[in-house]
Short mmCIF file of C-alpha atoms in Angstrom, two decimals:
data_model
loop_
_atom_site.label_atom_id
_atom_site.label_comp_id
_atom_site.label_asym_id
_atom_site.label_seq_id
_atom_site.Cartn_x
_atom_site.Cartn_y
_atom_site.Cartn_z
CA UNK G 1365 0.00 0.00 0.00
CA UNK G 1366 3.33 2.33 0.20
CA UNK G 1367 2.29 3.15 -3.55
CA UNK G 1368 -0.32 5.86 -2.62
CA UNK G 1369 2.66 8.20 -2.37
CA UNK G 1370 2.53 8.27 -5.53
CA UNK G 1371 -1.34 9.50 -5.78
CA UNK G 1372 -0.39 13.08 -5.22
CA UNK G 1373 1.96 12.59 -8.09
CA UNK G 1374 -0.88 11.38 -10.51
CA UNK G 1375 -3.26 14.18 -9.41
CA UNK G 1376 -0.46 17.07 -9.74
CA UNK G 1377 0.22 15.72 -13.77
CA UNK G 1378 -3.41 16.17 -14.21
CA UNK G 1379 -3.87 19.37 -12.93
CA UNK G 1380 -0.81 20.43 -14.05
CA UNK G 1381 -1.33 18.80 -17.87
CA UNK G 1382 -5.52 19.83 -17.99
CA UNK G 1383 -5.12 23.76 -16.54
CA UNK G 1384 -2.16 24.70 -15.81
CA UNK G 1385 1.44 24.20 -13.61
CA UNK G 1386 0.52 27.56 -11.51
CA UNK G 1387 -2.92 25.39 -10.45
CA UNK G 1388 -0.95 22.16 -9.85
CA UNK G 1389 1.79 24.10 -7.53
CA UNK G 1390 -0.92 26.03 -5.48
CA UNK G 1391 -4.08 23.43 -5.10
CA UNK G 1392 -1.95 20.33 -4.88
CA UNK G 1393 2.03 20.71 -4.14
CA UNK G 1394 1.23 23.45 -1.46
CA UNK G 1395 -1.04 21.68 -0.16
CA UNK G 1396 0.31 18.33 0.16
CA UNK G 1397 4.22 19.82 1.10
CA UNK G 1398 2.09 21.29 4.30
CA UNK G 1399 -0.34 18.83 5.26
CA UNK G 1400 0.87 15.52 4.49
CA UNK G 1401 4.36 13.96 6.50
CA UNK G 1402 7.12 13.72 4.48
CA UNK G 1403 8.82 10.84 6.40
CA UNK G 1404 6.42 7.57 4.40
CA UNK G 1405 7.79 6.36 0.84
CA UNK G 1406 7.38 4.05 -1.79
CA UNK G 1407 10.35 2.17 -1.01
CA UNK G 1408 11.08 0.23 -4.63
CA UNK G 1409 14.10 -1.52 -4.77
CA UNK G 1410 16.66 -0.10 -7.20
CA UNK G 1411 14.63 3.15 -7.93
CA UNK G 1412 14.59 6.41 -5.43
CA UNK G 1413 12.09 6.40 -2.82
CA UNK G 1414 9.68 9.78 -2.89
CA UNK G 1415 7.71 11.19 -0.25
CA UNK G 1416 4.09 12.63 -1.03
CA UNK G 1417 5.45 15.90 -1.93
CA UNK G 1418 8.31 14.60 -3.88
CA UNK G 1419 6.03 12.86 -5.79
CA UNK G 1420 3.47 15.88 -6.60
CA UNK G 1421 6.69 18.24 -7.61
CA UNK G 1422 8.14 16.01 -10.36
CA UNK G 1423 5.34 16.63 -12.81
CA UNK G 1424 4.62 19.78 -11.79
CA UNK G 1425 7.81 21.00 -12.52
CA UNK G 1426 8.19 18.95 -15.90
CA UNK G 1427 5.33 20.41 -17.05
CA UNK G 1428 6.21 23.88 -16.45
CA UNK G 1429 9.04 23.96 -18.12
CA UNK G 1430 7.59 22.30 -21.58
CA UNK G 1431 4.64 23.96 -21.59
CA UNK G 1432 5.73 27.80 -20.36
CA UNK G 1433 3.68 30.08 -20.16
CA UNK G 1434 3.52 32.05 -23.59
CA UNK G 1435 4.79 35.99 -23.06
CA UNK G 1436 5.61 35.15 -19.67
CA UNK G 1437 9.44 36.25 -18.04
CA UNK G 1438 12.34 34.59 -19.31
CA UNK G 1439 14.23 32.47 -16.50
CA UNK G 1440 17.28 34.90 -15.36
CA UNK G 1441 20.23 32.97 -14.63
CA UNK G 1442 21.73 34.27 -11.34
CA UNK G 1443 24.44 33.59 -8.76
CA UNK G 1444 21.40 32.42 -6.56
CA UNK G 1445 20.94 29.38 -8.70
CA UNK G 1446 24.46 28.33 -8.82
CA UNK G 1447 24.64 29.15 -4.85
CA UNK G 1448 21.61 26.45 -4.91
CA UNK G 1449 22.52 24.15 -7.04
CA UNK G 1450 26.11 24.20 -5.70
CA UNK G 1451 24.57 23.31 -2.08
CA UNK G 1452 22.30 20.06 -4.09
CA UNK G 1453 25.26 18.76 -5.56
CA UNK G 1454 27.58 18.96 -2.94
CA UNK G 1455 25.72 17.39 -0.68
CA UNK G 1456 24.63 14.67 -3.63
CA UNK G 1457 28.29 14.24 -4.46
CA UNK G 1458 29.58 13.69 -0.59
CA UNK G 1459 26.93 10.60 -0.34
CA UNK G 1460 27.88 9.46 -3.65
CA UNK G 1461 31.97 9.18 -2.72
CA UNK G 1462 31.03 8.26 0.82
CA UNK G 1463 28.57 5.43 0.44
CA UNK G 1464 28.33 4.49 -3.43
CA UNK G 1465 25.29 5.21 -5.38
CA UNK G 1466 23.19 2.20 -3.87
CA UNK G 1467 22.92 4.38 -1.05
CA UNK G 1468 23.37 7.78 -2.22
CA UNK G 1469 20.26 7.68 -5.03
CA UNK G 1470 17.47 8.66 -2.21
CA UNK G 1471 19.79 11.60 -1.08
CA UNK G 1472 20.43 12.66 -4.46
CA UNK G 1473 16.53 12.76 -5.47
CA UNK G 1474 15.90 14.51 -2.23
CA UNK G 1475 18.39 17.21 -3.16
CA UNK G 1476 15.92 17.79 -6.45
CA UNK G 1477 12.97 17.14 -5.37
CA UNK G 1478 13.23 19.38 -1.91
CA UNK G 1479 16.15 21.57 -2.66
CA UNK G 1480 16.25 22.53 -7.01
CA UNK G 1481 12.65 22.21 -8.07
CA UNK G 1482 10.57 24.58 -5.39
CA UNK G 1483 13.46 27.08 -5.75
CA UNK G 1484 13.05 26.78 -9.53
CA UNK G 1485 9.20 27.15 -9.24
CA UNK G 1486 9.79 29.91 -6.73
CA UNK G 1487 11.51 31.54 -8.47
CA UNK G 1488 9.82 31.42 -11.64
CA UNK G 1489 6.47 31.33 -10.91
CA UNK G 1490 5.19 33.95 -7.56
CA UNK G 1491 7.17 37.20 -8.71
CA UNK G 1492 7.42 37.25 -12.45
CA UNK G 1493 3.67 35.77 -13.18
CA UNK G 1494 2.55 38.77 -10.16
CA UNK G 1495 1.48 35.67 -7.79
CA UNK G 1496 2.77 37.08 -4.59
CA UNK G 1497 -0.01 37.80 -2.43
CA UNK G 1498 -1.83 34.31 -3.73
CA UNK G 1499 1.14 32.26 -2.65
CA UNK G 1500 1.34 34.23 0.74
CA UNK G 1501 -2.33 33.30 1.33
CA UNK G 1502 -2.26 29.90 0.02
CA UNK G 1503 0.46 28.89 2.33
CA UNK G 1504 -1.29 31.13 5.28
CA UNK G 1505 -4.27 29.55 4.79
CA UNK G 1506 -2.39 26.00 5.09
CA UNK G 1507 -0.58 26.42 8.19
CA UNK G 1508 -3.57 28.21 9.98
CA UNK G 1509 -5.30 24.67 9.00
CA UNK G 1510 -2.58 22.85 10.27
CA UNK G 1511 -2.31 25.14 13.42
CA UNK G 1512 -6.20 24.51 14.49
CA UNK G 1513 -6.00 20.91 13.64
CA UNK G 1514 -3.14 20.63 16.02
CA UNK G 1515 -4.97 21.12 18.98
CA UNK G 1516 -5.77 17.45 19.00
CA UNK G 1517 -2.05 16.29 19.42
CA UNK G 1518 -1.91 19.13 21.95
CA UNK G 1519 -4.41 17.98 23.81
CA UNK G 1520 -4.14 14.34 23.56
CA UNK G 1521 -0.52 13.30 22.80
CA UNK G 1522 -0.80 11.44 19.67
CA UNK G 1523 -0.94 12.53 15.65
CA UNK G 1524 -3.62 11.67 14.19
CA UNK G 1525 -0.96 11.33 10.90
CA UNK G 1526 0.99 8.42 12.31
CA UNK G 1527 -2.88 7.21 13.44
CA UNK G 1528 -3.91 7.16 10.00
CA UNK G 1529 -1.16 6.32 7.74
CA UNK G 1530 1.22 3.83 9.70
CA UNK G 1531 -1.12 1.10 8.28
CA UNK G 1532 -0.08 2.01 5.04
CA UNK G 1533 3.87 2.56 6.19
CA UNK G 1534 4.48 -0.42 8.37
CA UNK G 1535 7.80 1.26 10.38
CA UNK G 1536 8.25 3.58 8.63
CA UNK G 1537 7.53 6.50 11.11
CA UNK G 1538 8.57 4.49 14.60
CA UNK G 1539 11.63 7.15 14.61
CA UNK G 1540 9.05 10.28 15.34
CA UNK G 1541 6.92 10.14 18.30
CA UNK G 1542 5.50 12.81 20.30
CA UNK G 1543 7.46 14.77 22.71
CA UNK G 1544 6.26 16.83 25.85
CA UNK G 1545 7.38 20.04 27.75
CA UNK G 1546 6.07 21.58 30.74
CA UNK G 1547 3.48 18.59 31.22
CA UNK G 1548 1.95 18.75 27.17
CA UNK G 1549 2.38 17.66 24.64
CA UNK G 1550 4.92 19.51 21.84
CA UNK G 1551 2.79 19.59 18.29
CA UNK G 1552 4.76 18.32 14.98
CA UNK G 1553 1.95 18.22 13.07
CA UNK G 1554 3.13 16.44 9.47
CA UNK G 1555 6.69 17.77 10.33
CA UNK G 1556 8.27 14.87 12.44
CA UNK G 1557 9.41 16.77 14.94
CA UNK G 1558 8.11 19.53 17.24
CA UNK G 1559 10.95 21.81 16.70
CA UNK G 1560 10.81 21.58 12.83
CA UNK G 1561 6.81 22.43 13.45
CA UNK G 1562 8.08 25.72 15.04
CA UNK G 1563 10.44 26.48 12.79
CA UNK G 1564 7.85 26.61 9.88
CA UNK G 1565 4.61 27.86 11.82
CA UNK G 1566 7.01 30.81 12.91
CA UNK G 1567 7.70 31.24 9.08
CA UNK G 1568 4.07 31.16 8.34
CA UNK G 1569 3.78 33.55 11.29
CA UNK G 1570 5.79 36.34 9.57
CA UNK G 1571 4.34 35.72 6.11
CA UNK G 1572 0.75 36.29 7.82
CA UNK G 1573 1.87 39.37 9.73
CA UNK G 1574 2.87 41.27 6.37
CA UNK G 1575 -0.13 40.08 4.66
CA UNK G 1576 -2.19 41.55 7.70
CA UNK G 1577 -0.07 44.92 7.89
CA UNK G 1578 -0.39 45.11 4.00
CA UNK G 1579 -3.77 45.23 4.47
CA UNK G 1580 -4.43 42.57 1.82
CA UNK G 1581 -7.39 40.61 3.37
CA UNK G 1582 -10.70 41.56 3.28
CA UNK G 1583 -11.77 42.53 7.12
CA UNK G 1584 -14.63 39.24 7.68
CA UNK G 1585 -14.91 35.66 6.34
CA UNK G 1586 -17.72 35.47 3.78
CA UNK G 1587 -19.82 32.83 4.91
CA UNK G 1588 -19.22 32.50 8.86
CA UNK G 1589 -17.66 34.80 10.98
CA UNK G 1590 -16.26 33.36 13.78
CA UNK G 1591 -15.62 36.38 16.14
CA UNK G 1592 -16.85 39.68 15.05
CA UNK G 1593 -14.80 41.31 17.18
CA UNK G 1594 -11.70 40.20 15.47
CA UNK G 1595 -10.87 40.46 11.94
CA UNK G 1596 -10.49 37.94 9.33
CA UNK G 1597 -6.56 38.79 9.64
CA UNK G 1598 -6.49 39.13 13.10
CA UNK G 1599 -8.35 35.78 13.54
CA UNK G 1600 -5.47 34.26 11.27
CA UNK G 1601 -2.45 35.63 12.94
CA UNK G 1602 -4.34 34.55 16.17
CA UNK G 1603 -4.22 31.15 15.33
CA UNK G 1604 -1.11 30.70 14.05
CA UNK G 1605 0.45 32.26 17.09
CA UNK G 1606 -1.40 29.62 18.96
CA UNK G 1607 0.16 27.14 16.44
CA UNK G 1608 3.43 28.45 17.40
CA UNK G 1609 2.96 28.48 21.26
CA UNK G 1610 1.94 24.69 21.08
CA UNK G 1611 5.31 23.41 19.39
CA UNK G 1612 7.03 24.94 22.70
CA UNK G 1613 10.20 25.05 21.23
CA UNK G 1614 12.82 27.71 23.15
CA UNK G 1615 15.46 27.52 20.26
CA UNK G 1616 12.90 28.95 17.35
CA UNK G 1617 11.00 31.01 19.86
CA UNK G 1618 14.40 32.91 20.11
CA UNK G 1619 14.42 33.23 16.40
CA UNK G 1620 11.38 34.24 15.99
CA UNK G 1621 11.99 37.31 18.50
CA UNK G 1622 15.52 37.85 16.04
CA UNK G 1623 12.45 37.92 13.07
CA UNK G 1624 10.86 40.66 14.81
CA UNK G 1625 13.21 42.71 15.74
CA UNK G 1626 14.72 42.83 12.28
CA UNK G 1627 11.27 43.73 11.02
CA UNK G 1628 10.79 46.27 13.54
CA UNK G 1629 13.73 47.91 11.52
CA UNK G 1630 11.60 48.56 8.27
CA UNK G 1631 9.11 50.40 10.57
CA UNK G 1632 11.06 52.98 11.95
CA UNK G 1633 11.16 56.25 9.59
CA UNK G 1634 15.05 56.51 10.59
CA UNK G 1635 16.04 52.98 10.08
CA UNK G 1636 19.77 53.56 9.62
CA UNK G 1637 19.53 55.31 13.29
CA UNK G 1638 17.25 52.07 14.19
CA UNK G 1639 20.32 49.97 13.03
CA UNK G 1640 22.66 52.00 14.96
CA UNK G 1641 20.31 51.35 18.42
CA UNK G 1642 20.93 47.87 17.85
CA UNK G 1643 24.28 47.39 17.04
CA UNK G 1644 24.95 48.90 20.16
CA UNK G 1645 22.44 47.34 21.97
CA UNK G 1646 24.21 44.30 21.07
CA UNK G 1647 27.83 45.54 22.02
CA UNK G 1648 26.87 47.10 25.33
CA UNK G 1649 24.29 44.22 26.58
CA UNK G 1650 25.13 41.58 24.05
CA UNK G 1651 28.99 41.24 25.55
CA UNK G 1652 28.17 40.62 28.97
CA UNK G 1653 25.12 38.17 28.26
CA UNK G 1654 27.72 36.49 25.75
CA UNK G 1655 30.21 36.62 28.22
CA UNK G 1656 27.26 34.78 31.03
CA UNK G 1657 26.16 32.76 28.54
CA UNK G 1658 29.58 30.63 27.90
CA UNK G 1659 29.36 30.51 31.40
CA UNK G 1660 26.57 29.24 31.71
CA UNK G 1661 27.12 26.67 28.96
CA UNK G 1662 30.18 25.31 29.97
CA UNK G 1663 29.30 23.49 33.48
CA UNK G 1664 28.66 20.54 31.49
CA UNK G 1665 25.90 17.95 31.84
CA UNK G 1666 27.19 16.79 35.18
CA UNK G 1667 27.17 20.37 36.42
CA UNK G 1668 23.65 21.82 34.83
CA UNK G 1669 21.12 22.33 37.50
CA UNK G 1670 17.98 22.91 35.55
CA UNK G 1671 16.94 20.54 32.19
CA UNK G 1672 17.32 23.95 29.95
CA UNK G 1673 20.98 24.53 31.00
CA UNK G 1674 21.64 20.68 30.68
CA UNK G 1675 20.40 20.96 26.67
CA UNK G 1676 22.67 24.23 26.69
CA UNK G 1677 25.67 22.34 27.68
CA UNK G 1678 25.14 19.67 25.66
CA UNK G 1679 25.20 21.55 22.53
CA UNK G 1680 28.56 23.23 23.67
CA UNK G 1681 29.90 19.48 24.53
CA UNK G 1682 28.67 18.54 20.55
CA UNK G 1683 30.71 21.55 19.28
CA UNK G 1684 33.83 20.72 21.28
CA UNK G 1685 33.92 16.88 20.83
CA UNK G 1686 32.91 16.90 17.09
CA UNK G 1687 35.19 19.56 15.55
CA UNK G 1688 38.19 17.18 15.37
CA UNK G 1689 36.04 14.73 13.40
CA UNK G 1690 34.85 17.28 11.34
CA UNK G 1691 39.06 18.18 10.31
CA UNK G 1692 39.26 14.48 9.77
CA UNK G 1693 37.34 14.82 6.58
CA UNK G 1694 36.61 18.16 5.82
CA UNK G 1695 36.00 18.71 2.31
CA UNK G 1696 32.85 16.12 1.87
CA UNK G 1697 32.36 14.37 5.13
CA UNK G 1698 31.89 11.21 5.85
CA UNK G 1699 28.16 10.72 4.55
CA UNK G 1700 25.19 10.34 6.06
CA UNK G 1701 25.21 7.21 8.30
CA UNK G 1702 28.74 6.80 8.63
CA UNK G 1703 30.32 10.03 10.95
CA UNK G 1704 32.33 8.50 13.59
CA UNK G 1705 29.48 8.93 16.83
CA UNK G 1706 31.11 10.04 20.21
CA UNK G 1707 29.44 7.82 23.03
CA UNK G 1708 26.40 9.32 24.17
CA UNK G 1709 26.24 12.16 21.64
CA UNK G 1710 24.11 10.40 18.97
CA UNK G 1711 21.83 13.30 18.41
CA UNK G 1712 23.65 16.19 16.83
CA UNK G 1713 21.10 19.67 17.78
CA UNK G 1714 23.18 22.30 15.48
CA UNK G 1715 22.78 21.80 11.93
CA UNK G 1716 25.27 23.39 11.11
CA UNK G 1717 28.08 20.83 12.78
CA UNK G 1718 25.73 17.70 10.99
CA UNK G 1719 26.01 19.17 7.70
CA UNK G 1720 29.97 19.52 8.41
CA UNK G 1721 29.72 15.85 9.39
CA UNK G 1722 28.30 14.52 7.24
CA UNK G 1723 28.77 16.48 4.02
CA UNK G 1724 31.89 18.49 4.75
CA UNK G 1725 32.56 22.13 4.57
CA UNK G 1726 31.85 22.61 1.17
CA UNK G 1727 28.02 21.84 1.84
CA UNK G 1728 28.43 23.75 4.43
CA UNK G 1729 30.03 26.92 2.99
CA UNK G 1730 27.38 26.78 0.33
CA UNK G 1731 24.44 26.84 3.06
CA UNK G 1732 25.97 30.08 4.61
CA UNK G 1733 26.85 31.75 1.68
CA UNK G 1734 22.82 31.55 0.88
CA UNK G 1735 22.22 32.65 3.89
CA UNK G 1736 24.43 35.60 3.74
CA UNK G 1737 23.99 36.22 0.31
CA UNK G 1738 20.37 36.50 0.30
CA UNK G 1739 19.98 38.31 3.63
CA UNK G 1740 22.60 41.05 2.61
CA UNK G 1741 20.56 42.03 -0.52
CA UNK G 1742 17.35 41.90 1.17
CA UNK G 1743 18.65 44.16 4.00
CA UNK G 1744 19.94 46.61 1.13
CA UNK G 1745 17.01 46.43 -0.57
CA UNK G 1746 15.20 47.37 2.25
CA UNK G 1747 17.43 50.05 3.56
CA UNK G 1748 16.99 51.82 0.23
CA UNK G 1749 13.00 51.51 -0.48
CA UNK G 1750 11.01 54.33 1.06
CA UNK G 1751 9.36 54.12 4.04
CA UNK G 1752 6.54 51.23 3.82
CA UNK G 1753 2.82 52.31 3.73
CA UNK G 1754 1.15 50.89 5.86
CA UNK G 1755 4.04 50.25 8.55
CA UNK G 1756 5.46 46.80 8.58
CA UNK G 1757 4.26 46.14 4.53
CA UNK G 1758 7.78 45.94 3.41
CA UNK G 1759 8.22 42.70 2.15
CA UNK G 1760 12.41 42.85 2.18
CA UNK G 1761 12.28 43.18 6.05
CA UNK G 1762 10.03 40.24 6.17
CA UNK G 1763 11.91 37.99 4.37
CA UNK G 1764 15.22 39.05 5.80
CA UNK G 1765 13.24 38.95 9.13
CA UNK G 1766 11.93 34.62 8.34
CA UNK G 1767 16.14 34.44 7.50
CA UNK G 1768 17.47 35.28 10.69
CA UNK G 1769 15.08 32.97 12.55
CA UNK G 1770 15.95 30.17 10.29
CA UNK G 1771 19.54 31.13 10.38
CA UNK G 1772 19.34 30.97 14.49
CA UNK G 1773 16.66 28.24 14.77
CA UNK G 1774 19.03 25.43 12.67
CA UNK G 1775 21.76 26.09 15.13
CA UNK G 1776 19.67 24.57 17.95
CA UNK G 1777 18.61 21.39 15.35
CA UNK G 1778 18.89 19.51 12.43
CA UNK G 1779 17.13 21.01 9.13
CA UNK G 1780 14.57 18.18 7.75
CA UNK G 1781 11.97 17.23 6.41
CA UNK G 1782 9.66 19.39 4.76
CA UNK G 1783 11.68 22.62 7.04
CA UNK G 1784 14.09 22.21 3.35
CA UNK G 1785 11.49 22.76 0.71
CA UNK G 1786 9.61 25.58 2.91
CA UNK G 1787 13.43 27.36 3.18
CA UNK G 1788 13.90 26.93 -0.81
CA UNK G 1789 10.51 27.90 -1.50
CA UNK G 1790 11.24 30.55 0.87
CA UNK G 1791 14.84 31.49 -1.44
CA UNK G 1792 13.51 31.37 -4.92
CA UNK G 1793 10.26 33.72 -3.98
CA UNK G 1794 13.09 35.73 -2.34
CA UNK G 1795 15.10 35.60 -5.47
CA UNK G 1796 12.26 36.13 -7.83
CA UNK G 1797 11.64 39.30 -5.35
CA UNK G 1798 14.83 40.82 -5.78
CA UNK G 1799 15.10 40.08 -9.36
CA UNK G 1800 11.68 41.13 -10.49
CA UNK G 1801 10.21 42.57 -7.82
CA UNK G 1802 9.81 45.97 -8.95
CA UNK G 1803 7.82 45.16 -12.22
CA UNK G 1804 5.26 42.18 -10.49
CA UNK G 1805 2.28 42.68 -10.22
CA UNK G 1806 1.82 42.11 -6.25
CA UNK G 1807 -1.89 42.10 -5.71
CA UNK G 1808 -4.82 44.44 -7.33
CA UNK G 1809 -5.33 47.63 -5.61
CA UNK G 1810 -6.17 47.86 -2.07
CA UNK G 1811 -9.55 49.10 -1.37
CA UNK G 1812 -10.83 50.95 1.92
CA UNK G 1813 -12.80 47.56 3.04
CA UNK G 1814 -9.81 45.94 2.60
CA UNK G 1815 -7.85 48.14 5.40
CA UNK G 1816 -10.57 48.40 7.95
CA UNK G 1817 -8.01 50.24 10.23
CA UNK G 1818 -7.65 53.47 8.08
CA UNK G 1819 -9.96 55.79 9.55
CA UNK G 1820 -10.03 57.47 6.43
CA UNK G 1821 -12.04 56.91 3.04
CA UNK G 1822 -9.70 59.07 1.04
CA UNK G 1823 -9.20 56.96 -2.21
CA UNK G 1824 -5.68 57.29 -2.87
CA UNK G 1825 -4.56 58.07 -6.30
CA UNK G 1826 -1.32 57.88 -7.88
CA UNK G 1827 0.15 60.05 -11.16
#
């Protein structure tokens, strides 16, 4: 029964064949990248295993690229892509010389399926064909789904995803199982893990807090208003706040703070003074709390006195015992399954180190070059842009604001699962932003019902 990861597949190629690759992307790959876990497969021997969403990308993609869109943008080769692509094959390449391709083909199809093809469609598809506000609502709209259907493994302790579909994955999802904190239970949702939930409903978070300060959604439901005291965007951000809170994850929470400070940049009317504040905010406060901090982290397990400053130490302890293994083989690692493991350190909670491990510095370097690359434009970008109307509508603070948290958040755990197409998918829109930004067509012209906080009725006209 492992084949029905392949249904998604079937259902994207008709879509995408009958109206169109933009319908296939939004009504089934968003949909079924959010909602559905990406840790069953078809496990075939001798061909690479896909995931639901792996399968619903393929023919999506194909199909957009044969059947293009007539007058639409010609792809723009940029450094982005070969940042990208660099990062896919470097990581393909270390499996391949590490393990053979037996092992390596799985890896290698990942890299495409979750790393090249939703940057490509990214990229290619939201800014240049003037989709920007549809994806942000699509994917809004998913992850508020997600958030409220949560409350179940919240309340309850148990998935109703692994309650489902382990009949039709025998094993395959023993590995994830439900975690608590503070006596609940930590939501994961489709994601595997709690922390990879917050990661991505923080993500969501941001997207939904621009759409809301943009003004773009109309101010009730249309059929059933829930709260009429609240707005439809208010009702949104609401819940995915709540979505947040239930992962109860400290490392992403701290990103997410990172997110809004950043943002709270693009705000300010002097934001070059704002930057100023907060460089030496950090220098004057962030010293001595760095200074406490390595303190603090380097009692060791034996010496921690509360659970939070034992998971501190422990990820100082990683750092310090895995670096010489990381020399050992630094160029490509030692593959995925076969880093040397340091007794009683199995789990590896920084990213950053894994990727070193187990696919060398150059995967690495290419990961933190994207990272840097991307989040230096969008700050310039933003810097340079007048002042957003309505505050907080800049979409170059939002982004670099959803980069910072992922930048921190990864440093606290491993990047998986469906956490790697949502940070591509993230890239390419960013990329398609800062390439064609200026000439999309972002969303039809706001209209006074659809900023119920103006307290104005001016129409605003522009010459």
């Amino acid at each position: 029964m492992q084949i029905i990861a392949l249904l998604p597949g079937l259902i994207a190629a008709y879509v995408a064949w009958m109206k169109s690759a933009r319908h296939a992307f939004f009504d089934v790959y968003l949909p079924v990248l959010i909602l559905f876990p990406d840790y069953y497969r078809w496990i075939a021997p001798g061909l690479p295993d896909p995931t639901f969403s792996m399968a619903a990308i393929i023919p999506i993609a194909a199909i957009y690229f044969i059947k293009k869109r007539p007058g639409s943008p010609s792809w723009r080769f940029s450094f982005a892509d070969f940042l990208v692509c660099g990062y896919a094959f470097s990581v393909a390449l270390s499996e391949y010389l590490n393990a053979g391709y037996n092992d390596a083909q799985n890896l290698m199809f990942e890299m495409i399926c979750w790393v090249v093809l939703p940057y490509a469609l990214a990229k290619g598809m939201v800014e240049p064909e003037g989709l920007r506000v549809e994806f942000a609502k699509r994917m809004v709209w998913l992850f508020f789904l997600l958030s409220v259907g949560s409350v179940y493994e919240f309340k309850m302790g148990a998935t109703p995803y692994r309650m489902i579909l382990d009949r039709f994955f025998p094993g395959q999802a023993d590995g994830w199982v439900t975690t608590f904190r503070w006596g609940f239970a930590r939501i994961a949702g489709p994601y595997g893990h709690a922390i990879l939930a917050g990661v991505i409903l923080i993500t969501a978070y941001r997207i939904q807090r621009w759409l809301e300060w943009s003004g773009h959604w109309e101010p009730t439901f249309r059929k059933y208003h829930p709260i009429k005291q609240l707005t439809k965007a208010r009702i949104l951000t609401i819940g995915l706040f709540a979505g947040v809170i239930m992962t109860m994850v400290r490392g992403p929470w701290i990103g997410g703070f990172l997110a809004a400070v950043v943002i709270a940049i693009g705000k300010q009317k002097n934001r070059w003074m704002a930057v100023g504040v907060i460089l030496a905010a950090l220098v004057v406060v962030g010293t001595p709390v760095g200074i406490m901090f390595y303190q603090y982290v380097s009692v060791g397990r034996a010496g921690a006195k509360t659970v939070a400053q034992e998971s501190a130490a422990y990820r100082k302890e990683l750092i310090d015992k895995y670096v010489a293994i990381v020399v050992q083989k630094s160029v490509f690692g030692w593959g995925r399954n076969y880093w040397p493991k340091v007794d009683g350190m199995t789990s590896i909670d920084n990213y950053y180190l894994l990727l070193a491990l187990m696919h060398g510095l150059l995967a690495l370097g290419f990961l933190v070059t994207i990272f840097v690359f991307f989040m230096w434009r969008l700050f310039w970008r933003g810097m340079n842009e007048p002042l957003s109307d309505p505050p907080g509508s800049s979409l170059s603070f939002t982004l670099l604001g959803i980069y910072w948290s992922i930048l921190f958040s990864i440093a606290t755990v491993f990047m998986g699962n469906q956490l790697i197409p949502v940070f591509f998918l993230i890239t390419g829109w960013a990329e398609g932003y800062l390439i064609w930004g200026k000439d999309a067509v972002a969303a039809a012209p706001q209209t006074t019902a659809e900023r119920p906080n103006s307290p104005y009725n001016f129409r605003r006209v522009l010459s």
